Structures are given as structure tokens and as C-alpha cells.
PDB file of C-alpha atoms in Angstrom:
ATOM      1  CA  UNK N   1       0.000   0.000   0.000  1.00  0.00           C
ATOM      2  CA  UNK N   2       2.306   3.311  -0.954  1.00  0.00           C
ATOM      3  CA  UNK N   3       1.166   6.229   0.790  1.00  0.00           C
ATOM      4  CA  UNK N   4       1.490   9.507   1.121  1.00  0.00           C
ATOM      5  CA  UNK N   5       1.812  10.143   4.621  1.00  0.00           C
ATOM      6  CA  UNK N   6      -1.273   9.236   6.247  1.00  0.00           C
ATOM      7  CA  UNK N   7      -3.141   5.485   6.247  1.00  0.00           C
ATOM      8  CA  UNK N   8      -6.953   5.411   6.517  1.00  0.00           C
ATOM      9  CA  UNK N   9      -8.442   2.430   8.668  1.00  0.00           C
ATOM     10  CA  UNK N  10     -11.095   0.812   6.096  1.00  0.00           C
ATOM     11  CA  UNK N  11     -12.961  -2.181   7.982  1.00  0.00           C
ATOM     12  CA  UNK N  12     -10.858  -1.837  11.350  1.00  0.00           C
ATOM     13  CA  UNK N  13     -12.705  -4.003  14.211  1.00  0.00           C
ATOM     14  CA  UNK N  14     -14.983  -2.127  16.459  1.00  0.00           C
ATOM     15  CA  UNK N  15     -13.196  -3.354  19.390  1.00  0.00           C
ATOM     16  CA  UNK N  16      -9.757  -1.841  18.889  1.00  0.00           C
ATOM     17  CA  UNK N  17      -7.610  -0.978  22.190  1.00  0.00           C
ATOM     18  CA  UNK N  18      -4.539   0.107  21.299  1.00  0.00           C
ATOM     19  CA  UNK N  19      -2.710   0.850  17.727  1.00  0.00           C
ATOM     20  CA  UNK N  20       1.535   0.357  17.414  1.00  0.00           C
ATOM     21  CA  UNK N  21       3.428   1.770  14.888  1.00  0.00           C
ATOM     22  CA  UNK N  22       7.205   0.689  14.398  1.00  0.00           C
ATOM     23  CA  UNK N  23       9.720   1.065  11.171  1.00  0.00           C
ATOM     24  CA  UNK N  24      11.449  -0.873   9.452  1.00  0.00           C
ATOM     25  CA  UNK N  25      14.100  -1.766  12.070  1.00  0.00           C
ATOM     26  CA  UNK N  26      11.356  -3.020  14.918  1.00  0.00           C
ATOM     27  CA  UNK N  27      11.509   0.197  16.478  1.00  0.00           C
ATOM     28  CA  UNK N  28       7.997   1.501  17.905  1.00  0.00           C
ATOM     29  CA  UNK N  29       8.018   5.296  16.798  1.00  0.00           C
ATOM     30  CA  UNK N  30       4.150   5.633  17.987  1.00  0.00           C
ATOM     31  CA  UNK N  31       1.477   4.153  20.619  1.00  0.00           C
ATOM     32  CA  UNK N  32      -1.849   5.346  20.240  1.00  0.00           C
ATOM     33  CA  UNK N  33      -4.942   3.945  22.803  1.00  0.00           C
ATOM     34  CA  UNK N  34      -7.875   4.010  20.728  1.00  0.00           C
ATOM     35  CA  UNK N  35     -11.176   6.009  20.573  1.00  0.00           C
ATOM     36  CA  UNK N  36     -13.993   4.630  18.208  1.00  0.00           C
ATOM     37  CA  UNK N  37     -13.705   7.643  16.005  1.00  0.00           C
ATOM     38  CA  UNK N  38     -10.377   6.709  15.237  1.00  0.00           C
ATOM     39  CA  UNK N  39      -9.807   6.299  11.404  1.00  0.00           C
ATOM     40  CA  UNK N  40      -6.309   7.858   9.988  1.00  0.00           C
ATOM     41  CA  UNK N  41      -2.558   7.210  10.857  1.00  0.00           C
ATOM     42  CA  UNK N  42      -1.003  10.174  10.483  1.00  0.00           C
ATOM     43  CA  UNK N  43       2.753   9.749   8.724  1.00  0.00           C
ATOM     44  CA  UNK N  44       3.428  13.091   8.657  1.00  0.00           C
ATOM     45  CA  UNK N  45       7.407  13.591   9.694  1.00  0.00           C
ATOM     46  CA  UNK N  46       8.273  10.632   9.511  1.00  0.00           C
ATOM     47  CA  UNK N  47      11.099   9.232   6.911  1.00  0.00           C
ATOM     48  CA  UNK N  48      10.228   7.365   3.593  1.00  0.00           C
ATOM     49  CA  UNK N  49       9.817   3.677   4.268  1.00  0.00           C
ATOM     50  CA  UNK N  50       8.191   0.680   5.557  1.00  0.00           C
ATOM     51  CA  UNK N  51       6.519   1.078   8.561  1.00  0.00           C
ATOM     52  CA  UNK N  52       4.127  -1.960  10.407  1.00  0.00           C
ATOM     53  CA  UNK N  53       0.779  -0.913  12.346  1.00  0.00           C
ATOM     54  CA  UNK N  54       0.107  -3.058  15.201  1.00  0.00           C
ATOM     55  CA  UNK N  55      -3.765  -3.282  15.674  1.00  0.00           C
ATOM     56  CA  UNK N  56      -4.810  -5.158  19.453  1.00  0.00           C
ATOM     57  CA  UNK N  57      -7.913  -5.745  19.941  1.00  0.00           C
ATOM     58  CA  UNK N  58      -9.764  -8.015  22.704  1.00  0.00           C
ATOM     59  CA  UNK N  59     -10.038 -11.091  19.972  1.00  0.00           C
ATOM     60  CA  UNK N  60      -6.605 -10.662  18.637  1.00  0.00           C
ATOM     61  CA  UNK N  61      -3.886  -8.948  16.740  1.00  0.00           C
ATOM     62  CA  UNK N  62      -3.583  -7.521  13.139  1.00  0.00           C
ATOM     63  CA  UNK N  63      -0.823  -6.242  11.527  1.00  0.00           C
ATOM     64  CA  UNK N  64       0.008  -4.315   8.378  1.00  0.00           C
ATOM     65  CA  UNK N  65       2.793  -3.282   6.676  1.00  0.00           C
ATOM     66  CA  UNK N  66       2.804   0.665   5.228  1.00  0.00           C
ATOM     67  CA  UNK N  67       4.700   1.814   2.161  1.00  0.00           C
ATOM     68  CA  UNK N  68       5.239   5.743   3.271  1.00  0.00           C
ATOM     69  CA  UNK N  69       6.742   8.099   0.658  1.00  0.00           C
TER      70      UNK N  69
END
């Protein structure tokens, strides 16, 4: 998914608790707790890359990896 800075959640669970962001490296650059209205990552300032969201919610964990340029 190549983006330009900011990642929109399209059929996140309704039960998210907590969204991780790390880079390429494994390094977590962002910890968000999670409001239902939550819907965009925002990639502004950060470096070009390949970044991985962490999504937790009570039945599990989803991740997905971010092309950011």
C-alpha cells in the first residue's frame, strides 16, 4: 500500500484498544490507545519507508505493513 503520509483504517474491528506503529528496524516510533472515532494514521514527519501498524484488539492482533513516501 504506498502512501502519502497518512493510512486510513477501512474495515478496522470495532473493538480496537490500542494501535503500534514501528519502522522498518522493529523500532515503535508511535502508541496510540484508541477512541472509536479513530480512522487515519497520520505519517506526517516521519522518513520514507516501511513502517508496520500493530492493531490489538480483545479477539486478537492484526498487523500491516505501510509503504510511506
Amino acid at each position: 500500500n504506498p502512501n502519502k503520509k497518512r493510512a486510513q483504517l477501512i474495515d478496522a474491528p470495532k473493538n480496537i484498544e490500542s494501535l503500534e506503529v514501528y519502522d522498518i528496524r522493529g523500532n515503535q516510533i508511535e502508541l496510540n490507545e484508541i477512541s472509536n472515532s479513530f480512522t487515519d494514521i497520520d505519517f506526517y514527519g516521519r522518513s520514507n519507508g516501511v513502517y508496520f501498524v500493530v492493531v490489538k484488539t480483545k479477539n486478537g492482533v492484526y498487523t500491516s505493513r505501510f509503504l510511506v513516501y
